[in-house]
Structures are given as structure tokens and as C-alpha cells.
Amino acid sequence: MKKIKLVFAAAALSCSVFMSGCSFGGSVDSLLSAPKLSEEQSAVYDALIKSVGKDIRLKYPRSGEYRSAFVFADIDGEPDREAVVFYEKTGETEGGGNVRINIIDRRGGKWTSVYDHAGAGTGIDRIIFSDLGESGRQNVIIGYTLLSGERSVQVYGYENGLLSTEYSDSYSTMFSADLERDGKNELILIRPGNQMRKASLGSVSADTESGIIAETGSVALDESATEFVSVAAGYVGKETPAIFIDGLSGGQLTTEIIYSVDGQLRNPLYLGESGLIEKTRRPAGYLCTDIDLDGVIEIPTLTLFPGYSEDTSGTKLYSTDWNVFDNYSITKKYSSFYNVSDGYCFILPSRWDGVVTVKRDSATGEAVFCKFRSDLENSTVELLRIAVASEEETGALLDEGYMVLKSNNKTNYLVKCPDLEDEPLTLTGTEIGNSLYLMA
């Protein structure tokens, strides 16, 4: 099965860290210690055990916006929120029985269990609330994990105190997005290829004529991709919402872009005759992202810095070019030095492009930006160096004339600039500050 990690960019639909499921049994007291329940959650839990008994384990979504076993949302169109609670019976083998869903509502000022439902899997991948239909109420969209490792989605409607399944399918990942730009979200499903069907992305919403929730659009994905590793949601241009999918193909990453034109999903980079998907090929680890936070997703590709060639012995340093999809072409927007392992990206000012190279300080491992002169050996004029240091290491660097530019999780990113008079390639402090982006 193709797997996928979901990464959200500027137009964040959700995001991207997976959390393993947890389960707890026993009383509220034991739950208060790990994790601690709020007063509202404790009241909901009391209503749950009053209805189904104490022999239960709470189940937690592994990914997505909601990570609690207690999820609060208005699912019936009334002013008050309901609680959607996930659990399993402790009499069943842990992880082997289907997760259950209990709907708990306020009745007479008290939380009361009003409905219990057997889920369609042994665990919860994620939960989404989105109005996919024409009723004006939120659909409850639950992604289940199965013992086989596969995932299944159920789209529920909640009406008259009952959950009813309105759509179901398998998927690798799912999220909601308004690709049609009509003010309503569609459920987006990325589905792996198998013997029954090819890999595809599907859009699920209410059919305009019948009002029935169904797949209203689909587009094929690259069959050579052995694994889909990330998704970024943002824009092509300034107004077209799009989904950027990075997939592993031949041990490297390529990118597909999905957007809608006149109600039809398009995947222009995957068109056989275009060959554009090959122009996005680069090593694993270089994911699409909104590097400059303007809402438009950039696709990274690599080219050698001046002075390096494929025949260069030792370490070769590459410029990471950030490209945009524009008028059916891949166009470079920025060049940069992207240190994937240290989690930062330094965007090169346009006047550095092609005339500045980067070396590694063999003693410290720092990135050293130098004015390029004919070859690496003659490129000795330093313009800037970047150091990455812990809190303990930072003091010594400050004494050497470095300054802290940015910090993240007790890691400091420092720069040092030689005092070069009459050098047009020298950067101002503002330019340096605006060029360094933390990627971690």
C-alpha cells in the first residue's frame, strides 16, 4: 500500500505529525493522571460509563486536528455542541475489536449518552467535521485503521439522534479542502493503487442534482510512485487552490499538482506528453512547501553551486531552487542553500545568484558563502557564514563575533559577516534576517 504523510503549508488544511493511539481503562481517577481530563471531559466520561459500563478503554485519533478521545462539535445544527467519544470494550482483545462511537449530548443541563455506534475499524486515524451536503449540518467524517494496516473512511450524517453512513471508501490520507472555490469544502481522498483500481485522488461532496454524497471528481496519480510521502495545500498563482503531492519514484521525489478547472480535477504535471513531472525530480527529503509564506507552494529542485561538478571529488554542495508552476511550466522563483539536516534554508538574494558559492568549513561544519572566482580554490572572499549551535555552545560563538539570528527548540542559528568595505555583494542585516527560514 502507498503511504502518505500529510504536511500543510500556508493554506493549512490540517497537518502533519502522526501520534500513536493510546487507551486507558478504569476510573476517572486513573484517567486524570494520564492524560488529565478537563472538568467537561470528566462529566462526559461519567455519562459514558453510566451508559456502557466501566470496562472500556478510550481510543485516540492518531493524526489530524483532533487528538482527544473526547471531540466536541455541533453535529445536529442546534446551538449546543455534542461530544463524540471513542472507546473499545476491555472484554475484547486490545486492538482486535472494533472501536465504538458514543454520542453524548446535554439534556436538562447534564451530559447524557444518546447514541452508541459500532465503528468500521479497530482504531481511529482522524476525524473531520465538514458540511459536504446541502443540509447545513456538519458531517462526521471518521477515518478508521484496520488490522490489515489499511484505512477506511465513513462519512456519517447525524439526524434524529442517529448516525447514518452516507459514503465510505478506502484511502491513504484524507482531508477537506475547497478546490472548487464555492465556499464549501470537499472531502479529498488519496487512494493507493491495487489490483482493483489505479492510484487516484478523489473529491467527495453532495451531488448537485440528487444531493447524495458521492465522489464528484477523480484524477489519476503517478503509478510509478511507490510511496506518497507528503501533501502540501496552498495555491497555484494567487487564486487557484491546489494540492501538491510528493511521491517516491525510483528512490527520488517527484511532485504532482491537483487543482480544479470548471469542476474537473486536473493533474497537469502527470500528463504523459508534458514530461513536467521529471522536472520536479530531486533527492528524498526535499518536500514542497510555501517557503516564503505567501500562500503559493514552491517545488524544490537541486543544481550544483558554482565551482562544483559531478566529477568534483569529496562533498558536492547543491543550490536548492524553489520553483512555481506557472502557465504550464516550472519556473525558478528563488535559489537557496537548504541544510536539510540542520533544518534551515537561506534564500540567496538575486544579486548572489550565480556569483556566490558555498563551502563547508572542514573544522566546524559551518556553511561559508564566498564570492566565486573561477574555481573553488580561488573563491576565498567570505561574505557570510552560518553556524548552528546548542545553548551551551552559543556563548563561545558570540565571543567570536557571531550573532544569533533565530532560535528553535534550544537550537540557535547564528551568522557572522566579515567587515568588507566597497563590496557590492555584502548583505545588510535586514537582508540576512529576511533570508533565513527555519524548516524544522
Short mmCIF file of C-alpha atoms in Angstrom, two decimals:
data_model
loop_
_atom_site.label_atom_id
_atom_site.label_comp_id
_atom_site.label_asym_id
_atom_site.label_seq_id
_atom_site.Cartn_x
_atom_site.Cartn_y
_atom_site.Cartn_z
CA MET A 1 0.00 0.00 0.00
CA LYS A 2 1.18 3.51 -0.71
CA LYS A 3 1.55 5.53 2.46
CA ILE A 4 1.43 9.23 2.93
CA LYS A 5 2.41 11.85 5.42
CA LEU A 6 0.32 14.94 5.37
CA VAL A 7 2.05 18.26 5.55
CA PHE A 8 0.16 21.51 5.48
CA ALA A 9 1.51 24.77 4.22
CA ALA A 10 0.21 28.33 4.19
CA ALA A 11 -3.41 27.46 3.43
CA ALA A 12 -3.20 24.89 6.17
CA LEU A 13 -5.93 22.31 5.97
CA SER A 14 -4.51 20.34 8.85
CA CYS A 15 -1.31 18.98 9.30
CA SER A 16 1.37 16.52 9.64
CA VAL A 17 2.64 14.69 12.76
CA PHE A 18 1.36 11.22 13.49
CA MET A 19 0.56 10.29 17.06
CA SER A 20 0.26 6.70 18.17
CA GLY A 21 -3.06 5.67 19.68
CA CYS A 22 -3.45 5.46 23.44
CA SER A 23 -6.00 3.61 25.50
CA PHE A 24 -6.88 3.67 29.17
CA GLY A 25 -9.15 1.64 31.36
CA GLY A 26 -10.57 2.09 34.83
CA SER A 27 -11.96 5.04 36.67
CA VAL A 28 -11.91 8.75 36.08
CA ASP A 29 -9.18 8.97 38.72
CA SER A 30 -6.80 6.89 36.60
CA LEU A 31 -7.68 8.96 33.54
CA LEU A 32 -6.92 12.18 35.39
CA SER A 33 -3.29 11.17 35.66
CA ALA A 34 -2.60 10.21 32.02
CA PRO A 35 -3.84 12.20 30.32
CA LYS A 36 -5.61 14.61 32.67
CA LEU A 37 -9.26 15.18 31.81
CA SER A 38 -10.86 18.58 31.95
CA GLU A 39 -13.95 19.12 34.07
CA GLU A 40 -16.14 18.92 30.97
CA GLN A 41 -14.43 15.74 29.77
CA SER A 42 -14.86 14.16 33.21
CA ALA A 43 -18.59 14.90 33.10
CA VAL A 44 -18.79 13.38 29.62
CA TYR A 45 -16.81 10.33 30.78
CA ASP A 46 -19.20 9.85 33.71
CA ALA A 47 -22.12 9.89 31.25
CA LEU A 48 -20.31 7.38 29.05
CA ILE A 49 -19.62 4.81 31.79
CA LYS A 50 -23.15 5.26 33.12
CA SER A 51 -24.37 4.17 29.69
CA VAL A 52 -21.85 1.49 28.61
CA GLY A 53 -20.13 0.45 31.85
CA LYS A 54 -16.63 0.88 33.26
CA ASP A 55 -14.91 -1.90 31.33
CA ILE A 56 -13.73 0.29 28.47
CA ARG A 57 -10.58 1.80 27.00
CA LEU A 58 -10.64 5.23 25.42
CA LYS A 59 -9.32 5.40 21.85
CA TYR A 60 -7.42 8.38 20.48
CA PRO A 61 -7.17 9.61 16.86
CA ARG A 62 -3.63 9.10 15.58
CA SER A 63 -3.48 12.14 13.32
CA GLY A 64 -5.34 15.25 12.25
CA GLU A 65 -6.67 18.25 14.11
CA TYR A 66 -8.43 16.29 16.86
CA ARG A 67 -6.25 14.04 19.04
CA SER A 68 -8.55 13.50 22.03
CA ALA A 69 -10.93 10.62 22.72
CA PHE A 70 -13.46 13.38 23.52
CA VAL A 71 -14.25 15.54 20.49
CA PHE A 72 -16.76 18.37 20.83
CA ALA A 73 -18.65 19.73 17.82
CA ASP A 74 -22.12 20.85 16.74
CA ILE A 75 -23.25 17.93 14.59
CA ASP A 76 -27.04 18.39 14.74
CA GLY A 77 -27.37 22.06 13.80
CA GLU A 78 -28.54 23.07 17.28
CA PRO A 79 -26.76 25.73 19.38
CA ASP A 80 -25.05 23.34 21.82
CA ARG A 81 -22.15 21.11 20.94
CA GLU A 82 -22.28 17.35 21.21
CA ALA A 83 -19.43 15.13 22.42
CA VAL A 84 -18.19 12.36 20.14
CA VAL A 85 -16.33 9.79 22.25
CA PHE A 86 -14.21 6.87 21.00
CA TYR A 87 -13.72 3.74 23.09
CA GLU A 88 -13.46 -0.04 22.97
CA LYS A 89 -14.65 -2.76 25.33
CA THR A 90 -11.94 -4.19 27.59
CA GLY A 91 -13.50 -7.64 27.28
CA GLU A 92 -12.26 -7.69 23.69
CA THR A 93 -8.62 -8.23 22.75
CA GLU A 94 -6.97 -4.81 22.79
CA GLY A 95 -6.71 -3.53 19.24
CA GLY A 96 -8.64 -6.52 17.94
CA GLY A 97 -12.21 -5.34 18.41
CA ASN A 98 -13.93 -2.55 16.56
CA VAL A 99 -13.77 0.88 18.10
CA ARG A 100 -17.12 2.25 19.21
CA ILE A 101 -18.54 5.76 18.93
CA ASN A 102 -20.76 7.25 21.60
CA ILE A 103 -22.68 10.49 21.10
CA ILE A 104 -23.21 12.42 24.33
CA ASP A 105 -25.49 15.46 24.44
CA ARG A 106 -26.65 17.95 27.05
CA ARG A 107 -30.13 17.15 28.28
CA GLY A 108 -31.58 19.28 31.07
CA GLY A 109 -28.16 20.77 31.74
CA LYS A 110 -26.48 17.36 32.13
CA TRP A 111 -24.37 15.31 29.76
CA THR A 112 -26.30 12.22 28.67
CA SER A 113 -25.37 9.39 26.29
CA VAL A 114 -27.91 9.42 23.46
CA TYR A 115 -26.45 7.04 20.86
CA ASP A 116 -23.85 4.28 20.61
CA HIS A 117 -22.42 3.03 17.33
CA ALA A 118 -20.02 0.29 16.23
CA GLY A 119 -17.24 1.77 14.15
CA ALA A 120 -15.75 0.33 10.97
CA GLY A 121 -12.21 -0.37 12.21
CA THR A 122 -10.03 -1.23 15.17
CA GLY A 123 -8.64 2.29 15.62
CA ILE A 124 -9.19 5.94 14.69
CA ASP A 125 -6.88 7.57 12.16
CA ARG A 126 -8.52 11.00 12.15
CA ILE A 127 -11.85 12.78 12.49
CA ILE A 128 -13.07 15.68 10.36
CA PHE A 129 -16.22 17.78 10.64
CA SER A 130 -17.30 19.32 7.35
CA ASP A 131 -20.57 20.18 5.62
CA LEU A 132 -20.41 18.07 2.47
CA GLY A 133 -24.13 18.06 1.77
CA GLU A 134 -26.96 20.53 1.37
CA SER A 135 -28.46 20.17 4.84
CA GLY A 136 -26.41 22.90 6.51
CA ARG A 137 -25.24 20.49 9.23
CA GLN A 138 -21.78 19.11 9.75
CA ASN A 139 -20.96 15.64 8.51
CA VAL A 140 -18.95 13.48 10.90
CA ILE A 141 -16.09 12.04 8.83
CA ILE A 142 -14.11 9.30 10.55
CA GLY A 143 -11.06 7.56 9.17
CA TYR A 144 -10.56 4.11 10.64
CA THR A 145 -7.47 1.95 10.83
CA LEU A 146 -7.89 -1.76 10.12
CA LEU A 147 -5.96 -4.77 11.37
CA SER A 148 -4.55 -5.16 7.87
CA GLY A 149 -2.94 -1.72 8.12
CA GLU A 150 -5.33 -0.23 5.58
CA ARG A 151 -7.59 2.73 6.24
CA SER A 152 -11.29 3.17 5.65
CA VAL A 153 -13.38 6.33 5.78
CA GLN A 154 -17.02 6.59 6.77
CA VAL A 155 -18.96 9.80 6.16
CA TYR A 156 -21.81 10.00 8.66
CA GLY A 157 -24.85 12.19 8.87
CA TYR A 158 -26.30 12.76 12.35
CA GLU A 159 -30.03 13.34 12.38
CA ASN A 160 -32.86 12.43 14.75
CA GLY A 161 -30.32 11.06 17.22
CA LEU A 162 -28.85 8.54 14.76
CA LEU A 163 -25.57 8.24 12.86
CA SER A 164 -26.14 7.05 9.30
CA THR A 165 -23.42 6.20 6.79
CA GLU A 166 -23.68 8.38 3.69
CA TYR A 167 -20.40 7.42 1.99
CA SER A 168 -17.49 5.01 2.54
CA ASP A 169 -14.20 4.27 0.80
CA SER A 170 -10.58 3.27 1.38
CA TYR A 171 -7.77 5.85 1.43
CA SER A 172 -4.15 6.59 2.21
CA THR A 173 -4.88 10.01 3.64
CA MET A 174 -7.83 12.36 3.74
CA PHE A 175 -8.57 16.00 4.48
CA SER A 176 -11.07 18.66 3.48
CA ALA A 177 -10.45 21.50 1.05
CA ASP A 178 -12.38 23.91 -1.12
CA LEU A 179 -10.85 23.14 -4.51
CA GLU A 180 -13.99 24.28 -6.31
CA ARG A 181 -13.82 27.77 -4.75
CA ASP A 182 -17.54 27.68 -4.00
CA GLY A 183 -17.26 28.30 -0.26
CA LYS A 184 -17.82 24.62 0.59
CA ASN A 185 -15.25 22.02 1.44
CA GLU A 186 -14.92 18.73 -0.38
CA LEU A 187 -13.54 15.60 1.23
CA ILE A 188 -10.24 14.82 -0.51
CA LEU A 189 -9.14 11.18 -0.56
CA ILE A 190 -5.77 9.99 -1.79
CA ARG A 191 -6.09 6.30 -2.55
CA PRO A 192 -3.40 3.70 -3.17
CA GLY A 193 -3.26 1.63 -6.29
CA ASN A 194 -4.16 -2.03 -6.04
CA GLN A 195 -5.39 -4.89 -8.21
CA MET A 196 -8.86 -3.38 -8.34
CA ARG A 197 -8.01 0.20 -9.28
CA LYS A 198 -5.20 2.61 -10.04
CA ALA A 199 -3.86 5.20 -7.62
CA SER A 200 -6.03 8.29 -7.64
CA LEU A 201 -7.21 11.38 -5.84
CA GLY A 202 -10.94 11.69 -5.37
CA SER A 203 -13.17 14.58 -4.36
CA VAL A 204 -16.31 13.74 -2.36
CA SER A 205 -19.26 16.08 -1.85
CA ALA A 206 -23.01 16.28 -2.39
CA ASP A 207 -24.11 15.70 -5.97
CA THR A 208 -25.64 18.92 -7.27
CA GLU A 209 -28.72 17.15 -8.65
CA SER A 210 -29.52 14.39 -6.16
CA GLY A 211 -27.94 15.86 -3.03
CA ILE A 212 -26.44 12.44 -2.32
CA ILE A 213 -22.86 12.47 -1.03
CA ALA A 214 -20.71 10.77 -3.65
CA GLU A 215 -17.43 11.05 -5.48
CA THR A 216 -17.86 14.07 -7.72
CA GLY A 217 -14.37 14.14 -9.21
CA SER A 218 -11.33 11.93 -9.63
CA VAL A 219 -7.91 12.17 -11.21
CA ALA A 220 -5.18 9.56 -11.74
CA LEU A 221 -1.93 9.74 -9.78
CA ASP A 222 1.53 8.66 -10.88
CA GLU A 223 1.61 4.86 -10.99
CA SER A 224 5.41 4.79 -10.72
CA ALA A 225 5.27 6.28 -7.23
CA THR A 226 5.98 3.55 -4.69
CA GLU A 227 5.03 5.76 -1.76
CA PHE A 228 3.31 9.11 -1.32
CA VAL A 229 5.26 10.86 1.43
CA SER A 230 3.73 14.33 1.86
CA VAL A 231 0.96 16.68 0.83
CA ALA A 232 1.08 20.47 0.90
CA ALA A 233 -2.08 22.52 0.42
CA GLY A 234 -1.83 26.04 -0.94
CA TYR A 235 -2.17 27.87 -4.22
CA VAL A 236 -1.03 27.85 -7.82
CA GLY A 237 -0.74 31.51 -8.65
CA LYS A 238 -2.63 33.81 -6.33
CA GLU A 239 -6.17 32.45 -6.65
CA THR A 240 -6.19 28.76 -7.59
CA PRO A 241 -6.27 26.39 -4.60
CA ALA A 242 -4.20 23.28 -5.23
CA ILE A 243 -2.81 20.17 -3.62
CA PHE A 244 0.87 19.30 -4.06
CA ILE A 245 1.68 15.61 -3.64
CA ASP A 246 5.28 14.42 -3.24
CA GLY A 247 5.80 10.80 -4.19
CA LEU A 248 8.81 8.50 -4.18
CA SER A 249 9.62 7.25 -7.65
CA GLY A 250 12.87 5.44 -8.40
CA GLY A 251 14.17 6.37 -4.96
CA GLN A 252 13.67 10.10 -5.61
CA LEU A 253 10.85 12.56 -5.11
CA THR A 254 8.58 13.92 -7.80
CA THR A 255 5.62 16.24 -7.42
CA GLU A 256 2.07 16.20 -8.74
CA ILE A 257 -0.26 19.20 -8.56
CA ILE A 258 -4.02 18.76 -8.34
CA TYR A 259 -6.49 21.58 -8.88
CA SER A 260 -9.94 22.07 -10.37
CA VAL A 261 -10.84 23.71 -13.68
CA ASP A 262 -14.55 24.16 -14.42
CA GLY A 263 -15.41 21.42 -11.95
CA GLN A 264 -12.87 18.95 -13.36
CA LEU A 265 -9.83 17.83 -11.38
CA ARG A 266 -6.54 18.24 -13.23
CA ASN A 267 -3.05 16.80 -12.69
CA PRO A 268 -1.03 18.73 -15.31
CA LEU A 269 2.45 17.50 -14.32
CA TYR A 270 1.38 13.88 -14.83
CA LEU A 271 0.16 14.33 -18.39
CA GLY A 272 2.15 11.80 -20.41
CA GLU A 273 3.13 14.23 -23.14
CA SER A 274 4.17 17.07 -20.85
CA GLY A 275 7.17 15.43 -19.17
CA LEU A 276 6.90 18.11 -16.50
CA ILE A 277 6.88 15.64 -13.63
CA GLU A 278 10.51 14.75 -14.44
CA LYS A 279 11.50 18.39 -13.99
CA THR A 280 10.48 18.11 -10.33
CA ARG A 281 12.74 15.09 -9.63
CA ARG A 282 15.11 15.52 -6.68
CA PRO A 283 16.52 13.53 -3.73
CA ALA A 284 14.25 12.38 -0.93
CA GLY A 285 13.81 14.85 1.91
CA TYR A 286 13.23 17.93 -0.23
CA LEU A 287 9.49 18.46 0.21
CA CYS A 288 7.22 21.02 -1.38
CA THR A 289 6.44 23.91 0.93
CA ASP A 290 5.42 27.55 0.98
CA ILE A 291 8.98 28.73 1.57
CA ASP A 292 8.19 32.46 1.66
CA LEU A 293 4.77 32.18 3.34
CA ASP A 294 2.86 33.91 0.54
CA GLY A 295 0.35 31.08 0.11
CA VAL A 296 1.89 29.78 -3.13
CA ILE A 297 3.57 26.38 -2.84
CA GLU A 298 7.13 26.07 -4.15
CA ILE A 299 8.70 22.87 -5.54
CA PRO A 300 12.39 22.35 -4.69
CA THR A 301 14.93 21.11 -7.25
CA LEU A 302 18.73 20.90 -6.99
CA THR A 303 21.58 22.36 -9.07
CA LEU A 304 25.27 22.45 -8.23
CA PHE A 305 26.69 25.64 -6.78
CA PRO A 306 29.34 27.40 -8.92
CA GLY A 307 32.68 25.59 -8.84
CA TYR A 308 31.22 22.11 -8.33
CA SER A 309 30.64 19.47 -10.98
CA GLU A 310 29.50 15.89 -10.91
CA ASP A 311 33.20 14.95 -11.19
CA THR A 312 34.15 17.00 -8.12
CA SER A 313 35.79 14.77 -5.53
CA GLY A 314 34.51 14.85 -1.97
CA THR A 315 31.38 16.66 -0.88
CA LYS A 316 29.41 18.47 -3.55
CA LEU A 317 27.13 21.29 -2.45
CA TYR A 318 23.88 21.99 -4.25
CA SER A 319 21.72 25.06 -4.58
CA THR A 320 18.10 24.29 -3.79
CA ASP A 321 15.99 26.15 -6.32
CA TRP A 322 12.39 26.87 -5.32
CA ASN A 323 10.11 26.69 -8.33
CA VAL A 324 6.49 27.57 -9.03
CA PHE A 325 4.07 26.10 -11.53
CA ASP A 326 3.11 28.91 -13.89
CA ASN A 327 1.46 28.78 -17.31
CA TYR A 328 2.15 25.04 -17.63
CA SER A 329 5.85 25.41 -16.90
CA ILE A 330 8.17 25.04 -13.91
CA THR A 331 9.77 28.41 -13.20
CA LYS A 332 12.51 29.19 -10.67
CA LYS A 333 11.48 31.71 -8.03
CA TYR A 334 14.47 31.58 -5.64
CA SER A 335 17.85 29.93 -5.22
CA SER A 336 18.93 28.92 -1.73
CA PHE A 337 21.23 26.94 0.48
CA TYR A 338 18.98 24.38 2.18
CA ASN A 339 20.52 22.44 5.05
CA VAL A 340 18.00 19.63 5.50
CA SER A 341 19.76 18.02 8.48
CA ASP A 342 20.06 21.30 10.42
CA GLY A 343 16.59 22.46 9.44
CA TYR A 344 17.22 25.83 7.86
CA CYS A 345 17.11 27.43 4.43
CA PHE A 346 18.97 30.57 3.40
CA ILE A 347 17.43 32.27 0.36
CA LEU A 348 20.09 33.82 -1.85
CA PRO A 349 19.49 37.46 -2.80
CA SER A 350 19.13 37.82 -6.55
CA ARG A 351 22.49 39.59 -6.89
CA TRP A 352 24.19 36.48 -5.41
CA ASP A 353 22.66 34.08 -7.91
CA GLY A 354 25.44 32.52 -9.99
CA VAL A 355 28.24 34.62 -8.48
CA VAL A 356 28.36 33.23 -4.94
CA THR A 357 29.23 29.67 -3.98
CA VAL A 358 29.10 27.75 -0.71
CA LYS A 359 31.83 25.78 1.04
CA ARG A 360 31.88 23.67 4.19
CA ASP A 361 34.29 24.67 6.95
CA SER A 362 36.10 21.36 7.46
CA ALA A 363 36.74 22.12 11.13
CA THR A 364 33.30 23.37 12.21
CA GLY A 365 30.95 22.12 9.51
CA GLU A 366 29.61 25.65 9.04
CA ALA A 367 28.26 26.83 5.71
CA VAL A 368 30.55 29.52 4.30
CA PHE A 369 29.29 31.74 1.48
CA CYS A 370 32.10 33.00 -0.75
CA LYS A 371 32.46 35.23 -3.78
CA PHE A 372 33.04 32.88 -6.70
CA ARG A 373 36.23 33.37 -8.69
CA SER A 374 36.96 30.86 -11.47
CA ASP A 375 37.06 27.82 -9.14
CA LEU A 376 36.58 26.82 -5.51
CA GLU A 377 40.25 27.18 -4.60
CA ASN A 378 40.31 30.83 -5.67
CA SER A 379 36.95 31.62 -4.07
CA THR A 380 38.36 32.89 -0.78
CA VAL A 381 36.43 36.09 -0.09
CA GLU A 382 33.94 35.24 2.68
CA LEU A 383 30.61 37.06 2.61
CA LEU A 384 28.74 35.17 5.33
CA ARG A 385 28.88 32.03 7.44
CA ILE A 386 26.08 30.26 9.27
CA ALA A 387 26.56 28.21 12.44
CA VAL A 388 24.02 26.01 14.23
CA ALA A 389 24.67 25.63 17.95
CA SER A 390 23.15 24.49 21.22
CA GLU A 391 22.62 26.91 24.10
CA GLU A 392 25.85 25.66 25.68
CA GLU A 393 27.87 26.24 22.51
CA THR A 394 26.43 29.65 21.71
CA GLY A 395 28.44 31.70 24.22
CA ALA A 396 31.79 30.86 22.65
CA LEU A 397 30.49 31.77 19.20
CA LEU A 398 29.19 35.12 20.43
CA ASP A 399 32.68 35.86 21.72
CA GLU A 400 34.00 35.20 18.20
CA GLY A 401 31.72 37.82 16.65
CA TYR A 402 28.72 35.69 15.67
CA MET A 403 25.21 36.90 16.34
CA VAL A 404 22.08 34.87 16.99
CA LEU A 405 19.63 35.33 14.15
CA LYS A 406 16.91 32.81 15.07
CA SER A 407 16.23 30.10 17.64
CA ASN A 408 14.15 26.95 17.74
CA ASN A 409 13.87 24.33 20.50
CA LYS A 410 17.07 25.44 22.27
CA THR A 411 18.96 25.42 18.99
CA ASN A 412 20.41 28.75 17.87
CA TYR A 413 21.12 29.79 14.28
CA LEU A 414 23.99 32.26 14.17
CA VAL A 415 25.63 34.28 11.43
CA LYS A 416 28.97 36.02 11.08
CA CYS A 417 29.68 38.67 8.45
CA PRO A 418 33.19 39.96 7.68
CA ASP A 419 33.55 43.74 7.51
CA LEU A 420 34.10 44.23 3.79
CA GLU A 421 34.21 47.80 2.53
CA ASP A 422 33.14 48.59 -1.03
CA GLU A 423 31.99 45.00 -1.68
CA PRO A 424 28.64 45.13 -3.52
CA LEU A 425 27.85 41.53 -2.55
CA THR A 426 27.90 42.34 1.18
CA LEU A 427 24.43 41.88 2.74
CA THR A 428 22.70 44.21 5.14
CA GLY A 429 21.40 42.94 8.47
CA THR A 430 17.84 43.25 7.16
CA GLU A 431 18.66 41.18 4.08
CA ILE A 432 20.20 38.44 6.21
CA GLY A 433 17.28 38.40 8.63
CA ASN A 434 14.76 38.18 5.80
CA SER A 435 16.65 35.39 4.04
CA LEU A 436 16.94 32.76 6.78
CA TYR A 437 13.96 30.42 7.20
CA LEU A 438 13.67 27.68 9.80
CA MET A 439 12.24 24.50 8.31
CA ALA A 440 12.07 22.28 11.38
#
